[in-house]
Amino acid sequence: MYTLYWSPGSASMAPHGVLEESGARYDLKLTSVDAGATRAAEYLKLNPYGKVPTLVAEGGFVLFESAAIAMFIADRHPAAKLAPGPDEMARGHFYQWLVHLTNTLQPAMLRFYYPERVADVSAEVSVKAVALEEIAALWSRIDAHLAAHGPYLLGARFSAADLFAHMLSTWQMSCPGIYERFPAVKRLTDLVAARPAIQRVLKLNEE
Ligand SMILES: N[C@@H](CCC(=O)N[C@@H](CS)C(=O)NCC(=O)O)C(=O)O
């Protein structure tokens, strides 16, 4: 049994999708970023960075970082086939894409959404403009990969990494017109969004 601390439309959506796909039992604790719940003293005891998501597992085991949660759940529930096994070569590409998305694309998006965290007020406009260009360039490379080797990041095989690509693609202000500009990204996200488990997650995130 797991508990996922989450906030609608946030970085919790991909780990939420991984949990829903895994078939594991879990409950959700709403921790709204907009309402400041990530700064509450009780929550900071679990995640001192004051970010969502955070996962709590049996015995009070606590895990933060969305990609870590995704890998942990995928490995603990192998029957759901959310990641290639440790002995498969595709495991390397699974790591590659997950880390790329969360270590390169997502930080550029955070600079776009929170320019005040990296620059003083006089530079915020240019920080956002640079981030927008970087984000589009990164999607363009992902799109080229998917066009040549898709429809999923690992080719014919769906994985938890696709849930991250889908989640980041929904942060559309950071890449206006993403689905028109990058059709192979759209193809991947349409496939992900059509999955029954992800439809359930999307419904909650949209409420
Ligand atoms: N690297 C972290 C980033 C998490 C993150 O930045 N979450 C945002 C929501 S998308 C958050 O909680 N923001 C609240 C804040 O920064 O105050 C992860 O992937 O889990």
mmCIF file with all atom_site columns, C-alpha atoms and ligand atoms in Angstrom, residues 7 9-12 33 38-39 49-53 64-67 69 102 106 110 114 117 164 167 171, ligand 1:
data_model
loop_
_atom_site.group_PDB
_atom_site.id
_atom_site.type_symbol
_atom_site.label_atom_id
_atom_site.label_alt_id
_atom_site.label_comp_id
_atom_site.label_asym_id
_atom_site.label_entity_id
_atom_site.label_seq_id
_atom_site.pdbx_PDB_ins_code
_atom_site.Cartn_x
_atom_site.Cartn_y
_atom_site.Cartn_z
_atom_site.occupancy
_atom_site.B_iso_or_equiv
_atom_site.pdbx_formal_charge
_atom_site.auth_seq_id
_atom_site.auth_comp_id
_atom_site.auth_asym_id
_atom_site.auth_atom_id
_atom_site.pdbx_PDB_model_num
ATOM   1  C CA  . SER A 1 7   ? -1.077 18.283 -6.672  1.00 0.00 ? 7   SER A CA  1
ATOM   2  C CA  . GLY A 1 9   ? -1.204 19.377 -13.027 1.00 0.00 ? 9   GLY A CA  1
ATOM   3  C CA  . SER A 1 10  ? 2.137  19.026 -11.255 1.00 0.00 ? 10  SER A CA  1
ATOM   4  C CA  . ALA A 1 11  ? 5.142  16.690 -11.391 1.00 0.00 ? 11  ALA A CA  1
ATOM   5  C CA  . SER A 1 12  ? 3.053  14.161 -9.465  1.00 0.00 ? 12  SER A CA  1
ATOM   6  C CA  . VAL A 1 33  ? 1.012  23.717 -4.640  1.00 0.00 ? 33  VAL A CA  1
ATOM   7  C CA  . THR A 1 38  ? 3.803  21.910 0.103   1.00 0.00 ? 38  THR A CA  1
ATOM   8  C CA  . ARG A 1 39  ? 5.111  24.438 2.666   1.00 0.00 ? 39  ARG A CA  1
ATOM   9  C CA  . TYR A 1 49  ? 12.289 20.521 -0.304  1.00 0.00 ? 49  TYR A CA  1
ATOM   10 C CA  . GLY A 1 50  ? 8.591  21.347 -0.154  1.00 0.00 ? 50  GLY A CA  1
ATOM   11 C CA  . LYS A 1 51  ? 7.823  19.821 -3.564  1.00 0.00 ? 51  LYS A CA  1
ATOM   12 C CA  . VAL A 1 52  ? 5.364  17.288 -4.859  1.00 0.00 ? 52  VAL A CA  1
ATOM   13 C CA  . PRO A 1 53  ? 5.349  14.392 -5.413  1.00 0.00 ? 53  PRO A CA  1
ATOM   14 C CA  . PHE A 1 64  ? 10.687 11.945 -3.271  1.00 0.00 ? 64  PHE A CA  1
ATOM   15 C CA  . GLU A 1 65  ? 11.737 12.875 -6.838  1.00 0.00 ? 65  GLU A CA  1
ATOM   16 C CA  . SER A 1 66  ? 9.197  11.872 -9.453  1.00 0.00 ? 66  SER A CA  1
ATOM   17 C CA  . ALA A 1 67  ? 11.618 9.787  -11.545 1.00 0.00 ? 67  ALA A CA  1
ATOM   18 C CA  . ILE A 1 69  ? 9.223  7.094  -7.538  1.00 0.00 ? 69  ILE A CA  1
ATOM   19 C CA  . THR A 1 102 ? 13.609 15.075 -15.670 1.00 0.00 ? 102 THR A CA  1
ATOM   20 C CA  . GLN A 1 106 ? 11.897 19.660 -16.807 1.00 0.00 ? 106 GLN A CA  1
ATOM   21 C CA  . LEU A 1 110 ? 10.891 25.247 -14.233 1.00 0.00 ? 110 LEU A CA  1
ATOM   22 C CA  . TYR A 1 114 ? 9.643  30.347 -12.051 1.00 0.00 ? 114 TYR A CA  1
ATOM   23 C CA  . ARG A 1 117 ? 14.064 31.804 -8.798  1.00 0.00 ? 117 ARG A CA  1
ATOM   24 C CA  . PHE A 1 164 ? 6.916  11.613 -18.220 1.00 0.00 ? 164 PHE A CA  1
ATOM   25 C CA  . MET A 1 167 ? 3.112  14.852 -18.453 1.00 0.00 ? 167 MET A CA  1
ATOM   26 C CA  . TRP A 1 171 ? 2.617  21.935 -19.513 1.00 0.00 ? 171 TRP A CA  1
HETATM 27 N N1  . LIG B 2 .   ? 12.618 17.253 -9.381  1.00 0.00 ? 1   LIG B N1  1
HETATM 28 C C1  . LIG B 2 .   ? 11.359 17.250 -8.676  1.00 0.00 ? 1   LIG B C1  1
HETATM 29 C C2  . LIG B 2 .   ? 10.630 18.533 -8.997  1.00 0.00 ? 1   LIG B C2  1
HETATM 30 C C3  . LIG B 2 .   ? 9.329  18.621 -8.255  1.00 0.00 ? 1   LIG B C3  1
HETATM 31 C C4  . LIG B 2 .   ? 8.702  19.999 -8.419  1.00 0.00 ? 1   LIG B C4  1
HETATM 32 O O1  . LIG B 2 .   ? 9.351  20.976 -8.814  1.00 0.00 ? 1   LIG B O1  1
HETATM 33 N N2  . LIG B 2 .   ? 7.418  20.051 -8.101  1.00 0.00 ? 1   LIG B N2  1
HETATM 34 C C5  . LIG B 2 .   ? 6.717  21.313 -8.173  1.00 0.00 ? 1   LIG B C5  1
HETATM 35 C C6  . LIG B 2 .   ? 5.369  21.138 -8.849  1.00 0.00 ? 1   LIG B C6  1
HETATM 36 S S1  . LIG B 2 .   ? 5.568  20.716 -10.544 1.00 0.00 ? 1   LIG B S1  1
HETATM 37 C C7  . LIG B 2 .   ? 6.465  21.817 -6.772  1.00 0.00 ? 1   LIG B C7  1
HETATM 38 O O2  . LIG B 2 .   ? 6.187  21.044 -5.884  1.00 0.00 ? 1   LIG B O2  1
HETATM 39 N N3  . LIG B 2 .   ? 6.565  23.122 -6.601  1.00 0.00 ? 1   LIG B N3  1
HETATM 40 C C8  . LIG B 2 .   ? 6.299  23.751 -5.347  1.00 0.00 ? 1   LIG B C8  1
HETATM 41 C C9  . LIG B 2 .   ? 7.345  24.766 -5.059  1.00 0.00 ? 1   LIG B C9  1
HETATM 42 O O3  . LIG B 2 .   ? 8.394  24.768 -5.744  1.00 0.00 ? 1   LIG B O3  1
HETATM 43 O O4  . LIG B 2 .   ? 7.132  25.535 -4.141  1.00 0.00 ? 1   LIG B O4  1
HETATM 44 C C10 . LIG B 2 .   ? 10.537 16.033 -9.095  1.00 0.00 ? 1   LIG B C10 1
HETATM 45 O O5  . LIG B 2 .   ? 10.555 15.705 -10.285 1.00 0.00 ? 1   LIG B O5  1
HETATM 46 O O6  . LIG B 2 .   ? 9.896  15.410 -8.234  1.00 0.00 ? 1   LIG B O6  1
#
